[in-house]
PDB file of N, CA and C in Angstrom:
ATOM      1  N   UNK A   7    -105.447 -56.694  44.009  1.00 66.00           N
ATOM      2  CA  UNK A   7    -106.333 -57.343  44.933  1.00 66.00           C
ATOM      3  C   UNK A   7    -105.719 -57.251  46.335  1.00 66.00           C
ATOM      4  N   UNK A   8    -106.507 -57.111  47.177  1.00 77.00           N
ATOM      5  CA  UNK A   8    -106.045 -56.578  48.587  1.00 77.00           C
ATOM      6  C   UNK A   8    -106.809 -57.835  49.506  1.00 77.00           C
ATOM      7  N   UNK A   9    -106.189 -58.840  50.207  1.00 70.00           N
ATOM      8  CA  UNK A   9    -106.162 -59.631  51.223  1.00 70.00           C
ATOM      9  C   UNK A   9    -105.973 -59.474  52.392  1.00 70.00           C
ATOM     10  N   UNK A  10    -106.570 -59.630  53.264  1.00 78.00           N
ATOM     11  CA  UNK A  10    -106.751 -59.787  54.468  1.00 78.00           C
ATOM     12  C   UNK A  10    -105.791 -60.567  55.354  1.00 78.00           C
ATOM     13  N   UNK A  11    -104.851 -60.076  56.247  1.00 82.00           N
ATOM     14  CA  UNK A  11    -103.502 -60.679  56.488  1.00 82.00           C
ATOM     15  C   UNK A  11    -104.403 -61.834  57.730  1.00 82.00           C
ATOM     16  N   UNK A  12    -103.854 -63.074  58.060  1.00 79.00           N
ATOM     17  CA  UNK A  12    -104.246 -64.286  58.365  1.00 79.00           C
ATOM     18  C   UNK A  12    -105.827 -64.969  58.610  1.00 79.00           C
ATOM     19  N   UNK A  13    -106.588 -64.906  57.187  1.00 83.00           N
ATOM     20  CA  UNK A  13    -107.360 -65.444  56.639  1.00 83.00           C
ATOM     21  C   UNK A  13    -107.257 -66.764  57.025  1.00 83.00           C
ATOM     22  N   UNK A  14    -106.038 -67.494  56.437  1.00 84.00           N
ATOM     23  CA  UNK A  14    -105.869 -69.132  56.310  1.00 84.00           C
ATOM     24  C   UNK A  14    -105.987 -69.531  57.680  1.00 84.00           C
ATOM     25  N   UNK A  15    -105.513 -68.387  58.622  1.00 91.00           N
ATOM     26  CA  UNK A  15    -105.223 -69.090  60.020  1.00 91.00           C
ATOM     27  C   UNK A  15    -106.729 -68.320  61.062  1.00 91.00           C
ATOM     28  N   UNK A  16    -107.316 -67.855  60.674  1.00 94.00           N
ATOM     29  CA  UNK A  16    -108.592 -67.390  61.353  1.00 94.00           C
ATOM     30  C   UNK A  16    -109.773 -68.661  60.798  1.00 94.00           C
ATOM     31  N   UNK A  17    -110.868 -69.141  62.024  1.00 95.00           N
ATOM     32  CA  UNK A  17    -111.619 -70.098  61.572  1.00 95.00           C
ATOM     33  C   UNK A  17    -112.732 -68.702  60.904  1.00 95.00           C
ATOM     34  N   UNK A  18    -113.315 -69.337  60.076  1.00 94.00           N
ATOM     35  CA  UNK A  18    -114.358 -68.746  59.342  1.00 94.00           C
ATOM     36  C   UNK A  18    -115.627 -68.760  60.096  1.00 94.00           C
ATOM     37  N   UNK A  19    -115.872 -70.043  60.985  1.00 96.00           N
ATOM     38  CA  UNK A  19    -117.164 -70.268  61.559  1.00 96.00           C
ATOM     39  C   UNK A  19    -117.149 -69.411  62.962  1.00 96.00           C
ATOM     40  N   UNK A  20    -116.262 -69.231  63.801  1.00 97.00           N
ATOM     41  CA  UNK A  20    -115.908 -68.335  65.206  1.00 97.00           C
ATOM     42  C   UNK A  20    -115.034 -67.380  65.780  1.00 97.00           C
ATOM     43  N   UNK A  21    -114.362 -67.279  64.296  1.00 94.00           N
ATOM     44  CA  UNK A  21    -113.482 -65.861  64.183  1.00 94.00           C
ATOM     45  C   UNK A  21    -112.345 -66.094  65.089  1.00 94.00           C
ATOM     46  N   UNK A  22    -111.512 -67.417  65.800  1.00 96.00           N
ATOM     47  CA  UNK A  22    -110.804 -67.417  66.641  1.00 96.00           C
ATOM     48  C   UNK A  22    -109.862 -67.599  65.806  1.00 96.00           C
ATOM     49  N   UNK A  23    -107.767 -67.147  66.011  1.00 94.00           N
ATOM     50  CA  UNK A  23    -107.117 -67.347  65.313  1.00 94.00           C
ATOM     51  C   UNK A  23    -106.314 -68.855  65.482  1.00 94.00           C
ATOM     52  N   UNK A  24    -106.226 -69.604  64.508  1.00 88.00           N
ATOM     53  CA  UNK A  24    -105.661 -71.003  64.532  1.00 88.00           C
ATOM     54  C   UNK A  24    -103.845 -70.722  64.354  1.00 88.00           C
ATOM     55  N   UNK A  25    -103.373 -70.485  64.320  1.00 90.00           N
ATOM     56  CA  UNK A  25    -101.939 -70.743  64.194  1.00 90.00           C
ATOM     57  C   UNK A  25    -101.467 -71.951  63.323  1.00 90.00           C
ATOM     58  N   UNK A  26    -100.961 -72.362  61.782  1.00 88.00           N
ATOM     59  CA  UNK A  26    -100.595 -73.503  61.683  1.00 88.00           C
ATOM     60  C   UNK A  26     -99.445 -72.901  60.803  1.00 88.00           C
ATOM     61  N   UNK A  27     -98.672 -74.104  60.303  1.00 90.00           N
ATOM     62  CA  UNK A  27     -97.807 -74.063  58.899  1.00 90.00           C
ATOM     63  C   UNK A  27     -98.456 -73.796  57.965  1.00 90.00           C
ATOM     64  N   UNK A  28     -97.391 -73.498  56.722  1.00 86.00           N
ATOM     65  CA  UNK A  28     -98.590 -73.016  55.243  1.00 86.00           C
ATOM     66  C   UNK A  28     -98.394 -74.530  54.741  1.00 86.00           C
ATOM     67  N   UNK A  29     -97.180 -75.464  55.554  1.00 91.00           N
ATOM     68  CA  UNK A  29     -97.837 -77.200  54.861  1.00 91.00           C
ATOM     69  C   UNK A  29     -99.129 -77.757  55.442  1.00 91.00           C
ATOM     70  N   UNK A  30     -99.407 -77.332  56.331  1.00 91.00           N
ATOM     71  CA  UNK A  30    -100.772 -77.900  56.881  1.00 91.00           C
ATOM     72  C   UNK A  30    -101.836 -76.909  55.820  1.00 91.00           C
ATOM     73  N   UNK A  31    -102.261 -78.390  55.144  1.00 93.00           N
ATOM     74  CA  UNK A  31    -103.364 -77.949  54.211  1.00 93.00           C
ATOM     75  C   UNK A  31    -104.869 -77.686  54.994  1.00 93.00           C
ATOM     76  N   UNK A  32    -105.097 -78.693  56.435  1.00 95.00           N
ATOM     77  CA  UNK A  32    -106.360 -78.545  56.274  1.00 95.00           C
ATOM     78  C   UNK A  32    -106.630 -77.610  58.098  1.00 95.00           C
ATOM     79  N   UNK A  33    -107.789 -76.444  57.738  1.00 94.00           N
ATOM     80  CA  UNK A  33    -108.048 -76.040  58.381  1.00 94.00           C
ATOM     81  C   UNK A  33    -108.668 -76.662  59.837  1.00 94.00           C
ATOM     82  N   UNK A  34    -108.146 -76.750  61.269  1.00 95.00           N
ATOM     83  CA  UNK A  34    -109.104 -77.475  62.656  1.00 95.00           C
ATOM     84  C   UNK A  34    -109.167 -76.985  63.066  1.00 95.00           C
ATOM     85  N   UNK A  35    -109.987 -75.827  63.833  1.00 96.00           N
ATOM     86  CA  UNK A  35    -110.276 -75.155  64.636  1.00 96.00           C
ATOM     87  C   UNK A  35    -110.640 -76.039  66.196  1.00 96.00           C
ATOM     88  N   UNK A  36    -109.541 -75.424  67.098  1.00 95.00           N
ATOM     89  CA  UNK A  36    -109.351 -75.877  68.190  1.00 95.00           C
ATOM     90  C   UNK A  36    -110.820 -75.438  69.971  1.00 95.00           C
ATOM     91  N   UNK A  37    -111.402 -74.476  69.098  1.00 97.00           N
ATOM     92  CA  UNK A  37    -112.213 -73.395  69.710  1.00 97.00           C
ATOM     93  C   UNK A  37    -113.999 -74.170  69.430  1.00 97.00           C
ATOM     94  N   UNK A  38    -114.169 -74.356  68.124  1.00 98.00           N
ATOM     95  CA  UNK A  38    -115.335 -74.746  67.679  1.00 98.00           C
ATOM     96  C   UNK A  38    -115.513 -76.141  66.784  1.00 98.00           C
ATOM     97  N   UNK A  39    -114.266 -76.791  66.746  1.00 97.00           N
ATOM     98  CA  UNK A  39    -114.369 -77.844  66.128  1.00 97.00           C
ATOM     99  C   UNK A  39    -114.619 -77.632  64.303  1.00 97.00           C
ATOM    100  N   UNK A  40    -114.636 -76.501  63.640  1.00 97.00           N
ATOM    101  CA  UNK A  40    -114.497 -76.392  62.479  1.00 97.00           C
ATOM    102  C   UNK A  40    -113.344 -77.004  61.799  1.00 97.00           C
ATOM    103  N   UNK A  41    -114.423 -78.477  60.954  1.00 97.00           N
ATOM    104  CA  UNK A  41    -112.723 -78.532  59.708  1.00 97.00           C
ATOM    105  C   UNK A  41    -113.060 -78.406  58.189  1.00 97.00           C
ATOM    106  N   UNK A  42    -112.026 -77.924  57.717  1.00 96.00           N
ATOM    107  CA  UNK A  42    -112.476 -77.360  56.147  1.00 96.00           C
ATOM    108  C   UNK A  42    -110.889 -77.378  55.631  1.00 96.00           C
ATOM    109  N   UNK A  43    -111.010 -77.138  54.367  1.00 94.00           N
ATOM    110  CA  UNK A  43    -109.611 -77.101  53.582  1.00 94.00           C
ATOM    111  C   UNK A  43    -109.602 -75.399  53.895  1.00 94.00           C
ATOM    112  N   UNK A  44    -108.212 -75.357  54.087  1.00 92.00           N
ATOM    113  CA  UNK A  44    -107.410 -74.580  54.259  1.00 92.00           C
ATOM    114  C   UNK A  44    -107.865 -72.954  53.537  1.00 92.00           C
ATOM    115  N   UNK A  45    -107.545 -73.071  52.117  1.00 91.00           N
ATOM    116  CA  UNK A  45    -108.156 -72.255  51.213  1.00 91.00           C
ATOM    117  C   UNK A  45    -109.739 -71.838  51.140  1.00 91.00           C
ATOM    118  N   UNK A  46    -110.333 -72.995  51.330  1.00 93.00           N
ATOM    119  CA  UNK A  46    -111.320 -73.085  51.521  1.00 93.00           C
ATOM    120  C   UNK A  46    -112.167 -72.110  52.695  1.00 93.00           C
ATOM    121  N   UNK A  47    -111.684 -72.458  54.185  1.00 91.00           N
ATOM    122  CA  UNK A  47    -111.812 -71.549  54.933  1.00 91.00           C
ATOM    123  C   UNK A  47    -111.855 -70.158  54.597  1.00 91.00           C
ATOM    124  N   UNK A  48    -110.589 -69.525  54.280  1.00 89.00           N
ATOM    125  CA  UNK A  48    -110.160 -68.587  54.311  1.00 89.00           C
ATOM    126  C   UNK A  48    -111.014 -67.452  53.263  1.00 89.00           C
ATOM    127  N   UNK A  49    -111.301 -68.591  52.317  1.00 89.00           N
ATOM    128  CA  UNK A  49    -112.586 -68.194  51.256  1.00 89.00           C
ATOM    129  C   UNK A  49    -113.579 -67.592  52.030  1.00 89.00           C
ATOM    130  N   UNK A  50    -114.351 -67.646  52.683  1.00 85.00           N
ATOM    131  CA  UNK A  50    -115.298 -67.901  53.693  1.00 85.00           C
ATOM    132  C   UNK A  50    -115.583 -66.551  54.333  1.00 85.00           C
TER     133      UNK A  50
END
């Protein structure tokens, strides 16, 4: 399976890149106000 290198840290809703730790579980997008779990996002 082939992944897409910073998924977790790209918002899903505006494509801007978030920068966090891999302990920060939950995704905030600083750009559009998107919040979602982490994994979740990246799902997306």
């Amino acid at each position: 399976m082939n992944l897409a290198p910073y998924t977790s840290q790209d918002c899903s809703q505006c494509g801007s890149r978030v920068r966090k730790s891999l302990a920060l579980r939950e995704h905030r997008c600083i750009n559009c106000g998107f919040v979602a779990h982490r994994d979740h996002n990246a799902a997306s």
